[in-house]
Amino acid sequence: MTQRADQTRPGDGPARAYDGPGASSAVRGINPRITAQISYSIDSTIPGEWHLRIIRSAIPAGRVTGFQTALLDDDVIFLTADDVSDLNTFGCQIADQVVLTREPKFVGDAIAAVVAPTARDARVAASLVEVDYEAVPSVFGEMDAIAPGAQLVHAKHYTSESDSAYFDMRPQDGTNVCHRFRIRTPALQGRDEPEVVPHLDDPDDALADAFADADVIVDEVFHTPAAAHVPMEPHATNAQWVDGRLEVTTGTQTPFNMRQDLAHIFGLAAEDVRVVVPFMGGAFGAKTFIRTEAITALAARKAGRPVRCVLDRDEVFNEVTRHPSTVRIKLGAKRDGTFVAKRIWAYVNTGAYADCGPGVAQKMGYAGVGPYRFDHVAVDSYCIYTNLPPGGAFRGYGAMQSIWAAERVVDMMADKLGIDAVELRRQNLLHEGDTFCTGEVMHDARFEELLDDAAAAVGWEKDGDRRGKGVVVILKGMQTPSKAEARIELLPDGRYEVQAATADIGQGAGEMLTRLAAEYLKVEVDQVVVCAPDTDRVPYDTRTTSSRSTHMMSRALADAARDLQVHGTIGHGYVSNDGGLDPDTGQGIASSHWHQGSASAELEVDDETGIISLSTLYACSYAGKVINKHGAELQNEGSMILGLGTALFEELQYTEGQMTNPNLSDYNIASALDVASIRHRVMEVPGGEVHGLGETAVPPVPPAIGNAVATFGYDVRDLPMTPERVLAARLGDTFQSPTGEDPQ
Amino acid sequence: MNLTLNVNGRAVDVDAEPHDMLVDVLRDQVGLTGPRVTCGVGLCGTCTVLLDGEPVSGCILMAPLAQGKEITTIEGLPEDDEVVASFDRNHAFQCGYCIPGMVLTARDMIDKGHACSREEIREGLGGNLCRCGCYLKIIEAVEEAAQ
Ligand code: FES
Ligand code: FES
């Protein structure tokens, strides 16, 4: 056997993805990810570093009244809220967080920390600290938290200066609603309406005339639970202060937001913070904005030495989740199937802190409208504080929750009207030049091809027997507004180095950048290397989220290559997509281009057990032009597999706010045993634009399965569609969630 | 306690507590990064190593129990290993975090003749989780390597 162990010792100094100039090509030779010849964040170390453990609240709401630390060794450093008094609050869209809190707002909130010479010492020390609390009443469900008179999670509302707060917030004073987003198409604007609609049976009198032309109305409520990202690599951060400058090596999808937020927290200039991003062992949204970085930096400052923080698996589960949501949809149509109006109320449970919940609420709002024409659309999306762990970005970004409801409702409407469910969709699809509910005109619309493709995949015949079959078509936005910058530098050895902040979360960013640069520069791929995202070396990028990187970075790189050809050794490229929506009317530019997709399912349901057996699960996602065929396929397959878990078994459970399944034996994710039915297509068109694909196939999967299940008479409203829920849906029972908290 | 472990054909002396898990000793003391902890409870397979050729979960195996056995990690597979090459050809990875465990598990399945059909491959990989969801290409890679 060949001996290679020596090459993989943890390196000295911060690890660097791709290892900068001189690194091997991202696309030639055996890929080093297979043979563990790359360093992830967790593999990075700084010589002499100590180890951090966070002490977390055991109560969902209240005050810390004291700590007993008598048993701690003398060399252990103990940090509490007293150590953060000179630090600023933070939060990517609402600055509602402190680095260590006296007033915990969820079970798991960081209230103190210990730093010790070894990881084991730190673990022991953390277990020796006793905490005294004074509890206050708490609230967990989104509908409970929006109810009049609900316990307030935060005594007041905050704002944020961060770049990530890219739209105006509409906090509702005296309530747990930290942001309200609305869409009102022109005829519905300027009405006298309640500020907050807290009840799922609200008659909606102010806008009832929107449905005047509808012969049939379907008005139903759906629920999705909290879910876990489960990046295989936990959050891992190393921090040190070098001559007053903060250096953080961490797995993050948002290196420039991280730099800005850390600078703000510690009162530094942005240039005095350096964020280096090694490879990540998966993220799916879990590694966005401040996670372990601020506390590790604080500990390094107090310890006067480098500090490392790696989360345990149960901490990863509690660090950030997917927003539990309740979505009510009211759809009105004429007897001939023409859609007239749509009304959506989305209640988004953002947990104890807003994080990017306001943005998620906004996307949930318009994704639920779907790729259809309406005379009138009105949407209310409420981002609601509760005493659960914070919800954050999650592959699918809010779209999944409302599409689960919206596409089930389209099938219900088809049943009521006696119209074929695919034909009903076709009849109402948005086409090129049609106007979306935000006022923007659709371009590059591919919905009909996508719908036909998904229908064909399950042998759908117009007005044929559709038992066991479901078809869904969706649209989803991309981060707008955003900016991307890239630099290409000609190295002395004649190769080209791409400098870009797109983080490699496993989606193949290195390969994508390499292939694109080679194409634009008209050189071989092995003449291109890509440097690690390091805020000292690469230009600004909004962030690696919302499947925006391929689309935005491809244009920035093309620009940089052109610039290089003109200017010699360094080329700069810059693109921005402008837009944004008015928070009160939802008018404006939701997305500079649309992610478009479809899915279909064919399945059986066992009447005895409620078990769903898929024979086909299919998704088709519009890619326009594909840069890296395998990468595109992997993204599409991975999205479907995540969607499958969401549909059938993924659910975080809580008892009195305490997560009861924060481990991989009680929280199941899909394995190789679950994928036999999966087929898919990445749709290209000649001359198409480059479209991102990172999550398009997540949202359509649950309703495709749900619609197929419903053909057998099981009307499941709450995800996941576990066997118990399927059986309960047949009996018409309302399913009590295992948490004992009513899911709606 | 002092232990001598045979790792990838090399004898390595380490100093470990009796209850230290093999994966932690391999990472922290031997300096290998191929074995990785994800679940820590024997369910996900990212900590898989071969012990005398048998795949085991290093996160639930106490290091002293590995004494006297030949431990193989991904770093110990030959450069031209057919399973590694097949994963590469089939682009059977995204973030790569689960892949060393997948490769070692597949190596064992193929050696034992337990990778003869897709069905069998899916069964064999059932204890190796991949959150990126690369299963389709991983199954193809194993199928190809088995031929
Ligand atoms: S970490 Fe050992 S099986 Fe998951
Ligand atoms: S490739 Fe990322 S977990 Fe498998």
Coordinates of C-alpha atoms in Angstrom, one line a residue, chain A residues 1-10 29-31 33-40 42-43 120 228-234 279-282 284 308 313 394-395 504-508 511 515 628-631 633-635 637-639 641-642 650 663-676 678-680, chain B residues 7-10 12 16-17 19-20 27-41 43-44 46 70 72-81 83-100 103 119 121-137 139-140:
Chain A
M1 CA 0.0 0.0 0.0
T2 CA 1.2 3.5 -0.7
Q3 CA 1.9 5.6 2.3
R4 CA 0.3 9.0 2.2
A5 CA -0.7 9.6 5.8
D6 CA 2.1 12.1 6.3
Q7 CA 0.7 14.5 3.9
T8 CA -2.5 15.0 5.8
R9 CA -1.3 16.3 9.2
P10 CA -3.2 19.4 10.3
G29 CA -6.6 14.4 -11.8
I30 CA -8.3 12.4 -9.1
N31 CA -10.4 14.8 -7.2
R33 CA -12.2 15.4 -2.1
I34 CA -12.4 11.7 -2.7
T35 CA -9.0 10.9 -1.1
A36 CA -9.2 13.5 1.7
Q37 CA -6.4 15.5 0.3
I38 CA -8.2 18.8 1.1
S39 CA -8.7 20.6 4.3
Y40 CA -12.1 21.5 5.6
I42 CA -12.7 21.4 10.9
D43 CA -9.2 20.3 9.7
R120 CA -11.4 17.8 26.7
A228 CA -32.4 20.4 10.2
H229 CA -29.8 21.2 7.6
V230 CA -27.5 18.4 8.8
P231 CA -24.3 19.6 7.2
M232 CA -22.0 16.5 7.6
E233 CA -19.2 18.8 8.8
P234 CA -20.2 20.7 11.9
F279 CA -13.8 23.9 2.0
M280 CA -17.0 23.1 3.7
G281 CA -18.4 19.7 4.3
G282 CA -21.9 20.9 3.3
F284 CA -27.4 24.0 2.9
R308 CA -11.0 27.1 18.2
R313 CA -23.9 17.4 16.6
F394 CA -32.4 26.6 4.2
R395 CA -32.0 25.1 0.8
D504 CA -17.3 26.1 -2.0
I505 CA -20.0 24.4 0.0
G506 CA -19.6 21.2 -2.0
Q507 CA -21.5 22.4 -5.0
G508 CA -18.4 22.5 -7.1
E511 CA -14.8 23.6 -10.8
R515 CA -14.3 26.0 -16.4
N628 CA -20.6 21.6 -15.6
K629 CA -22.9 18.8 -16.5
H630 CA -22.1 16.5 -13.6
G631 CA -22.3 19.4 -11.1
E633 CA -27.0 16.8 -12.2
L634 CA -25.6 16.5 -8.7
Q635 CA -27.3 19.7 -7.6
E637 CA -30.4 15.1 -7.6
G638 CA -29.3 16.4 -4.2
S639 CA -32.3 18.9 -4.1
I641 CA -33.3 13.9 -2.3
L642 CA -33.6 16.7 0.3
E650 CA -37.8 15.0 8.2
N663 CA -29.3 13.5 16.5
L664 CA -29.1 11.2 13.5
S665 CA -30.7 8.3 15.2
D666 CA -34.0 10.1 15.9
Y667 CA -33.8 12.5 13.0
N668 CA -33.7 10.6 9.8
I669 CA -32.3 11.8 6.5
A670 CA -32.5 10.0 3.2
S671 CA -30.0 7.2 2.5
A672 CA -29.1 5.2 -0.6
L673 CA -32.1 3.0 0.3
D674 CA -34.5 5.8 -0.5
V675 CA -33.4 6.8 -4.0
A676 CA -34.4 3.9 -6.3
I678 CA -35.5 9.0 -8.6
R679 CA -35.1 10.3 -12.2
H680 CA -34.6 13.8 -13.4
Chain B
V7 CA -2.3 2.5 10.5
N8 CA -2.0 2.2 6.7
G9 CA 0.9 -0.2 7.0
R10 CA 2.8 1.9 9.6
V12 CA 2.2 4.5 15.2
A16 CA -4.8 7.7 24.6
E17 CA -7.4 7.4 27.3
H19 CA -12.3 5.3 26.4
D20 CA -11.0 7.4 23.5
R27 CA -7.5 12.5 13.7
D28 CA -5.9 14.1 16.7
Q29 CA -2.8 12.0 17.2
V30 CA -2.1 10.2 13.9
G31 CA -2.9 13.4 11.9
L32 CA -5.3 11.8 9.4
T33 CA -8.3 13.7 8.2
G34 CA -10.1 11.1 6.1
P35 CA -12.0 9.6 9.0
R36 CA -14.6 12.1 10.2
V37 CA -17.2 12.4 12.9
T38 CA -20.7 13.4 11.8
C39 CA -23.3 11.5 14.0
G40 CA -20.9 10.1 16.6
V41 CA -23.3 7.2 17.2
L43 CA -25.2 5.6 12.0
C44 CA -23.7 7.8 9.3
T46 CA -18.3 9.2 7.8
E70 CA -4.5 -3.5 10.5
T72 CA -6.9 1.2 6.8
T73 CA -8.1 4.7 6.1
I74 CA -8.8 6.4 2.8
E75 CA -5.2 7.7 3.0
G76 CA -4.0 4.1 2.9
L77 CA -5.7 3.0 -0.3
P78 CA -3.3 2.7 -3.2
E79 CA -3.2 5.7 -5.6
D80 CA -4.7 3.6 -8.4
D81 CA -7.5 2.1 -6.4
V83 CA -13.0 2.4 -6.4
V84 CA -11.4 5.8 -6.0
A85 CA -10.9 6.0 -9.8
S86 CA -14.5 5.1 -10.4
F87 CA -15.8 7.7 -7.9
D88 CA -13.8 10.2 -9.8
R89 CA -14.9 9.2 -13.3
N90 CA -18.5 9.2 -12.2
H91 CA -18.3 12.5 -10.3
A92 CA -19.6 10.7 -7.3
F93 CA -19.1 13.5 -4.8
Q94 CA -20.0 17.0 -3.9
C95 CA -18.6 18.4 -0.6
G96 CA -16.7 15.1 -0.2
Y97 CA -17.1 14.8 3.5
C98 CA -18.9 11.4 3.4
I99 CA -16.9 10.1 0.5
P100 CA -13.9 8.4 2.2
V103 CA -15.2 4.4 -0.7
E119 CA -30.3 -3.3 -5.1
I121 CA -25.3 -1.8 -3.6
R122 CA -28.1 0.4 -2.1
E123 CA -28.4 -2.1 0.8
G124 CA -24.7 -2.1 1.3
L125 CA -24.4 1.7 1.4
G126 CA -27.5 2.1 3.6
G127 CA -25.3 2.9 6.6
N128 CA -23.4 5.7 4.8
L129 CA -25.2 9.0 4.7
C130 CA -24.6 11.8 2.2
R131 CA -26.4 15.0 2.9
C132 CA -25.4 16.4 -0.4
G133 CA -27.4 13.6 -1.9
C134 CA -24.9 12.1 -4.3
Y135 CA -26.3 8.6 -4.0
L136 CA -27.2 8.1 -7.6
K137 CA -23.7 8.8 -8.8
I139 CA -24.3 3.9 -6.8
E140 CA -23.2 4.1 -10.4

